[in-house]
Amino acid sequence: MRYAQGGGLTAERRQFRERIRYEAGERFARGEKTAVITRDLRVSERSVERWRRAWREGGMDALATVGPPKLPRLSDGQFAELEKELALGPAEHGWEDQHGSGP
């Protein structure tokens, strides 16, 4: 399965994850332990530690969603064409076997 362009997350999913980070930020402000936040929010300890560091350095604003990491390099039409060509397989493109070991 190919992820959607934009890092694999829909806008709704990014907003959901932002709400989780904000909840973590509120709990940081109350002095709650990482292990408790991890358990209650059902996220990894590493994520909570990363969020806590961002929160310490930039407050709640640092936990905001910034959107997709970058614009896609290929258009939807180009992705469709690429998928069509890949589905044809290596032999169709001049490769001697299905492992792509040289024309």
Short mmCIF file of N, CA and C in Angstrom, two decimals:
data_model
loop_
_atom_site.label_atom_id
_atom_site.label_comp_id
_atom_site.label_asym_id
_atom_site.label_seq_id
_atom_site.Cartn_x
_atom_site.Cartn_y
_atom_site.Cartn_z
N MET A 1 0.84 -1.17 0.00
CA MET A 1 0.00 0.00 0.00
C MET A 1 0.89 1.24 0.00
N ARG A 2 0.53 2.18 -0.82
CA ARG A 2 1.27 3.44 -0.91
C ARG A 2 0.62 4.46 0.00
N TYR A 3 1.44 5.16 0.78
CA TYR A 3 0.91 6.22 1.62
C TYR A 3 0.45 7.39 0.76
N ALA A 4 -0.53 8.10 1.23
CA ALA A 4 -0.96 9.32 0.55
C ALA A 4 0.19 10.31 0.55
N GLN A 5 0.20 11.16 -0.44
CA GLN A 5 1.23 12.19 -0.47
C GLN A 5 1.04 13.08 0.75
N GLY A 6 2.13 13.47 1.36
CA GLY A 6 2.04 14.31 2.54
C GLY A 6 2.39 13.55 3.80
N GLY A 7 3.12 12.45 3.67
CA GLY A 7 3.60 11.76 4.85
C GLY A 7 2.70 10.66 5.36
N GLY A 8 1.64 10.36 4.65
CA GLY A 8 0.80 9.25 5.04
C GLY A 8 -0.30 9.60 6.01
N LEU A 9 -0.41 10.82 6.47
CA LEU A 9 -1.45 11.19 7.41
C LEU A 9 -2.43 12.16 6.76
N THR A 10 -3.71 11.91 7.00
CA THR A 10 -4.72 12.85 6.55
C THR A 10 -4.73 14.05 7.48
N ALA A 11 -5.38 15.11 7.07
CA ALA A 11 -5.49 16.30 7.92
C ALA A 11 -6.19 15.95 9.23
N GLU A 12 -7.21 15.09 9.15
CA GLU A 12 -7.93 14.69 10.37
C GLU A 12 -7.01 13.93 11.33
N ARG A 13 -6.19 13.04 10.78
CA ARG A 13 -5.28 12.26 11.62
C ARG A 13 -4.21 13.17 12.24
N ARG A 14 -3.71 14.15 11.47
CA ARG A 14 -2.74 15.10 12.04
C ARG A 14 -3.37 15.88 13.19
N GLN A 15 -4.64 16.28 13.03
CA GLN A 15 -5.32 17.02 14.10
C GLN A 15 -5.52 16.13 15.33
N PHE A 16 -5.85 14.86 15.11
CA PHE A 16 -6.00 13.93 16.23
C PHE A 16 -4.69 13.82 17.00
N ARG A 17 -3.60 13.65 16.29
CA ARG A 17 -2.30 13.52 16.94
C ARG A 17 -1.90 14.82 17.65
N GLU A 18 -2.29 15.96 17.06
CA GLU A 18 -2.01 17.24 17.72
C GLU A 18 -2.75 17.32 19.05
N ARG A 19 -4.01 16.86 19.09
CA ARG A 19 -4.77 16.88 20.35
C ARG A 19 -4.08 16.02 21.41
N ILE A 20 -3.52 14.89 21.00
CA ILE A 20 -2.79 14.02 21.94
C ILE A 20 -1.56 14.77 22.47
N ARG A 21 -0.84 15.45 21.58
CA ARG A 21 0.34 16.21 22.03
C ARG A 21 -0.05 17.33 22.98
N TYR A 22 -1.16 18.03 22.68
CA TYR A 22 -1.62 19.10 23.57
C TYR A 22 -2.02 18.54 24.93
N GLU A 23 -2.67 17.40 24.93
CA GLU A 23 -3.03 16.79 26.22
C GLU A 23 -1.76 16.45 27.00
N ALA A 24 -0.77 15.94 26.29
CA ALA A 24 0.51 15.65 26.95
C ALA A 24 1.10 16.95 27.51
N GLY A 25 1.04 18.04 26.74
CA GLY A 25 1.58 19.32 27.19
C GLY A 25 0.90 19.81 28.46
N GLU A 26 -0.41 19.64 28.54
CA GLU A 26 -1.12 20.03 29.76
C GLU A 26 -0.65 19.19 30.95
N ARG A 27 -0.37 17.95 30.69
CA ARG A 27 0.09 17.05 31.75
C ARG A 27 1.53 17.36 32.15
N PHE A 28 2.36 17.81 31.18
CA PHE A 28 3.71 18.25 31.52
C PHE A 28 3.63 19.41 32.50
N ALA A 29 2.72 20.34 32.20
CA ALA A 29 2.57 21.53 33.05
C ALA A 29 2.16 21.15 34.47
N ARG A 30 1.43 20.05 34.61
CA ARG A 30 1.02 19.60 35.95
C ARG A 30 2.10 18.76 36.62
N GLY A 31 3.20 18.50 35.90
CA GLY A 31 4.31 17.76 36.48
C GLY A 31 4.16 16.25 36.44
N GLU A 32 3.30 15.74 35.60
CA GLU A 32 3.10 14.29 35.53
C GLU A 32 4.31 13.59 34.93
N LYS A 33 4.53 12.38 35.35
CA LYS A 33 5.66 11.56 34.91
C LYS A 33 5.43 11.03 33.49
N THR A 34 6.52 10.85 32.77
CA THR A 34 6.47 10.33 31.41
C THR A 34 5.77 8.98 31.34
N ALA A 35 6.08 8.09 32.27
CA ALA A 35 5.50 6.75 32.25
C ALA A 35 3.97 6.79 32.37
N VAL A 36 3.46 7.69 33.18
CA VAL A 36 2.01 7.81 33.36
C VAL A 36 1.36 8.33 32.08
N ILE A 37 1.97 9.35 31.49
CA ILE A 37 1.45 9.94 30.26
C ILE A 37 1.48 8.90 29.14
N THR A 38 2.58 8.19 29.05
CA THR A 38 2.73 7.14 28.03
C THR A 38 1.61 6.12 28.14
N ARG A 39 1.36 5.66 29.34
CA ARG A 39 0.33 4.64 29.57
C ARG A 39 -1.06 5.18 29.26
N ASP A 40 -1.37 6.35 29.79
CA ASP A 40 -2.72 6.90 29.64
C ASP A 40 -3.05 7.29 28.20
N LEU A 41 -2.07 7.84 27.49
CA LEU A 41 -2.32 8.29 26.11
C LEU A 41 -2.04 7.19 25.08
N ARG A 42 -1.48 6.08 25.56
CA ARG A 42 -1.18 4.93 24.70
C ARG A 42 -0.26 5.31 23.55
N VAL A 43 0.85 5.96 23.91
CA VAL A 43 1.88 6.36 22.96
C VAL A 43 3.22 5.88 23.48
N SER A 44 4.24 5.96 22.64
CA SER A 44 5.56 5.49 23.05
C SER A 44 6.23 6.47 24.01
N GLU A 45 7.08 5.92 24.85
CA GLU A 45 7.84 6.75 25.77
C GLU A 45 8.74 7.73 25.01
N ARG A 46 9.28 7.24 23.93
CA ARG A 46 10.16 8.10 23.11
C ARG A 46 9.41 9.32 22.59
N SER A 47 8.16 9.12 22.14
CA SER A 47 7.35 10.25 21.66
C SER A 47 7.11 11.25 22.78
N VAL A 48 6.73 10.75 23.95
CA VAL A 48 6.44 11.64 25.09
C VAL A 48 7.70 12.42 25.47
N GLU A 49 8.84 11.77 25.47
CA GLU A 49 10.08 12.47 25.79
C GLU A 49 10.39 13.55 24.76
N ARG A 50 10.16 13.23 23.47
CA ARG A 50 10.40 14.21 22.41
C ARG A 50 9.45 15.39 22.56
N TRP A 51 8.17 15.10 22.85
CA TRP A 51 7.19 16.18 23.05
C TRP A 51 7.54 17.03 24.26
N ARG A 52 7.99 16.37 25.34
CA ARG A 52 8.34 17.12 26.56
C ARG A 52 9.49 18.08 26.28
N ARG A 53 10.48 17.59 25.53
CA ARG A 53 11.63 18.45 25.20
C ARG A 53 11.16 19.65 24.36
N ALA A 54 10.30 19.41 23.37
CA ALA A 54 9.77 20.50 22.54
C ALA A 54 8.96 21.47 23.40
N TRP A 55 8.15 20.94 24.30
CA TRP A 55 7.32 21.76 25.19
C TRP A 55 8.19 22.64 26.08
N ARG A 56 9.27 22.05 26.65
CA ARG A 56 10.18 22.82 27.50
C ARG A 56 10.82 23.97 26.73
N GLU A 57 11.17 23.72 25.47
CA GLU A 57 11.86 24.73 24.67
C GLU A 57 10.92 25.76 24.05
N GLY A 58 9.66 25.35 23.75
CA GLY A 58 8.79 26.27 23.03
C GLY A 58 7.36 26.35 23.52
N GLY A 59 7.06 25.72 24.64
CA GLY A 59 5.71 25.77 25.18
C GLY A 59 4.72 25.00 24.31
N MET A 60 3.43 25.28 24.53
CA MET A 60 2.38 24.56 23.82
C MET A 60 2.46 24.78 22.31
N ASP A 61 2.94 25.95 21.89
CA ASP A 61 3.06 26.22 20.45
C ASP A 61 3.98 25.21 19.76
N ALA A 62 4.96 24.71 20.49
CA ALA A 62 5.91 23.75 19.91
C ALA A 62 5.27 22.39 19.65
N LEU A 63 4.07 22.16 20.19
CA LEU A 63 3.37 20.89 20.00
C LEU A 63 2.37 20.94 18.86
N ALA A 64 2.26 22.09 18.20
CA ALA A 64 1.29 22.27 17.12
C ALA A 64 1.69 21.47 15.88
N THR A 65 0.68 21.06 15.13
CA THR A 65 0.90 20.39 13.86
C THR A 65 1.41 21.39 12.85
N VAL A 66 2.42 21.01 12.11
CA VAL A 66 2.97 21.91 11.09
C VAL A 66 2.56 21.49 9.69
N GLY A 67 1.77 20.41 9.57
CA GLY A 67 1.31 19.95 8.27
C GLY A 67 2.28 18.98 7.64
N PRO A 68 2.05 18.65 6.37
CA PRO A 68 2.93 17.71 5.68
C PRO A 68 4.37 18.23 5.66
N PRO A 69 5.35 17.33 5.71
CA PRO A 69 6.74 17.76 5.78
C PRO A 69 7.21 18.53 4.55
N LYS A 70 6.68 18.22 3.37
CA LYS A 70 7.07 18.94 2.16
C LYS A 70 6.06 18.63 1.07
N LEU A 71 6.11 19.41 0.03
CA LEU A 71 5.23 19.18 -1.10
C LEU A 71 5.68 17.94 -1.86
N PRO A 72 4.74 17.20 -2.45
CA PRO A 72 5.12 16.01 -3.21
C PRO A 72 5.91 16.40 -4.46
N ARG A 73 6.81 15.54 -4.85
CA ARG A 73 7.61 15.79 -6.05
C ARG A 73 6.88 15.33 -7.30
N LEU A 74 5.96 14.39 -7.14
CA LEU A 74 5.21 13.86 -8.28
C LEU A 74 3.74 14.26 -8.17
N SER A 75 3.14 14.54 -9.29
CA SER A 75 1.71 14.84 -9.31
C SER A 75 0.94 13.52 -9.19
N ASP A 76 -0.36 13.60 -8.96
CA ASP A 76 -1.18 12.38 -8.91
C ASP A 76 -1.11 11.62 -10.23
N GLY A 77 -1.09 12.34 -11.33
CA GLY A 77 -0.98 11.71 -12.65
C GLY A 77 0.34 10.98 -12.82
N GLN A 78 1.41 11.59 -12.35
CA GLN A 78 2.73 10.95 -12.43
C GLN A 78 2.78 9.70 -11.56
N PHE A 79 2.19 9.75 -10.36
CA PHE A 79 2.14 8.56 -9.51
C PHE A 79 1.36 7.45 -10.19
N ALA A 80 0.25 7.78 -10.83
CA ALA A 80 -0.56 6.78 -11.52
C ALA A 80 0.23 6.13 -12.64
N GLU A 81 0.95 6.94 -13.41
CA GLU A 81 1.77 6.42 -14.51
C GLU A 81 2.89 5.52 -13.96
N LEU A 82 3.53 5.94 -12.88
CA LEU A 82 4.59 5.14 -12.27
C LEU A 82 4.05 3.79 -11.81
N GLU A 83 2.90 3.80 -11.15
CA GLU A 83 2.31 2.54 -10.67
C GLU A 83 1.97 1.62 -11.84
N LYS A 84 1.48 2.21 -12.95
CA LYS A 84 1.15 1.42 -14.13
C LYS A 84 2.42 0.75 -14.70
N GLU A 85 3.49 1.52 -14.81
CA GLU A 85 4.75 0.98 -15.34
C GLU A 85 5.36 -0.07 -14.41
N LEU A 86 5.30 0.17 -13.11
CA LEU A 86 5.84 -0.81 -12.16
C LEU A 86 5.06 -2.13 -12.23
N ALA A 87 3.76 -2.03 -12.44
CA ALA A 87 2.93 -3.23 -12.52
C ALA A 87 3.30 -4.09 -13.73
N LEU A 88 3.87 -3.49 -14.77
CA LEU A 88 4.27 -4.27 -15.95
C LEU A 88 5.44 -5.20 -15.65
N GLY A 89 6.25 -4.86 -14.68
CA GLY A 89 7.36 -5.71 -14.27
C GLY A 89 8.66 -5.38 -14.99
N PRO A 90 9.77 -5.89 -14.46
CA PRO A 90 11.11 -5.61 -15.01
C PRO A 90 11.30 -6.10 -16.44
N ALA A 91 10.78 -7.30 -16.79
CA ALA A 91 10.99 -7.86 -18.13
C ALA A 91 10.43 -6.93 -19.21
N GLU A 92 9.31 -6.30 -18.94
CA GLU A 92 8.69 -5.40 -19.89
C GLU A 92 9.56 -4.18 -20.17
N HIS A 93 10.47 -3.90 -19.27
CA HIS A 93 11.35 -2.73 -19.41
C HIS A 93 12.78 -3.12 -19.77
N GLY A 94 12.96 -4.34 -20.28
CA GLY A 94 14.26 -4.74 -20.80
C GLY A 94 15.17 -5.49 -19.84
N TRP A 95 14.69 -5.79 -18.64
CA TRP A 95 15.51 -6.54 -17.70
C TRP A 95 15.36 -8.03 -17.99
N GLU A 96 16.43 -8.79 -17.81
CA GLU A 96 16.45 -10.21 -18.17
C GLU A 96 15.63 -11.08 -17.23
N ASP A 97 15.49 -10.69 -15.99
CA ASP A 97 14.72 -11.49 -15.04
C ASP A 97 13.89 -10.58 -14.16
N GLN A 98 13.11 -11.15 -13.28
CA GLN A 98 12.22 -10.37 -12.42
C GLN A 98 12.93 -9.73 -11.23
N HIS A 99 14.23 -9.94 -11.13
CA HIS A 99 14.99 -9.34 -10.03
C HIS A 99 15.65 -8.02 -10.45
N GLY A 100 15.53 -7.67 -11.72
CA GLY A 100 16.09 -6.41 -12.19
C GLY A 100 17.59 -6.42 -12.26
N SER A 101 18.19 -7.59 -12.59
CA SER A 101 19.65 -7.68 -12.62
C SER A 101 20.20 -7.42 -14.02
N GLY A 102 20.04 -6.22 -14.47
CA GLY A 102 20.68 -5.74 -15.69
C GLY A 102 20.05 -6.15 -16.99
N PRO A 103 19.95 -5.22 -17.96
CA PRO A 103 19.43 -5.51 -19.29
C PRO A 103 20.43 -6.22 -20.15
#
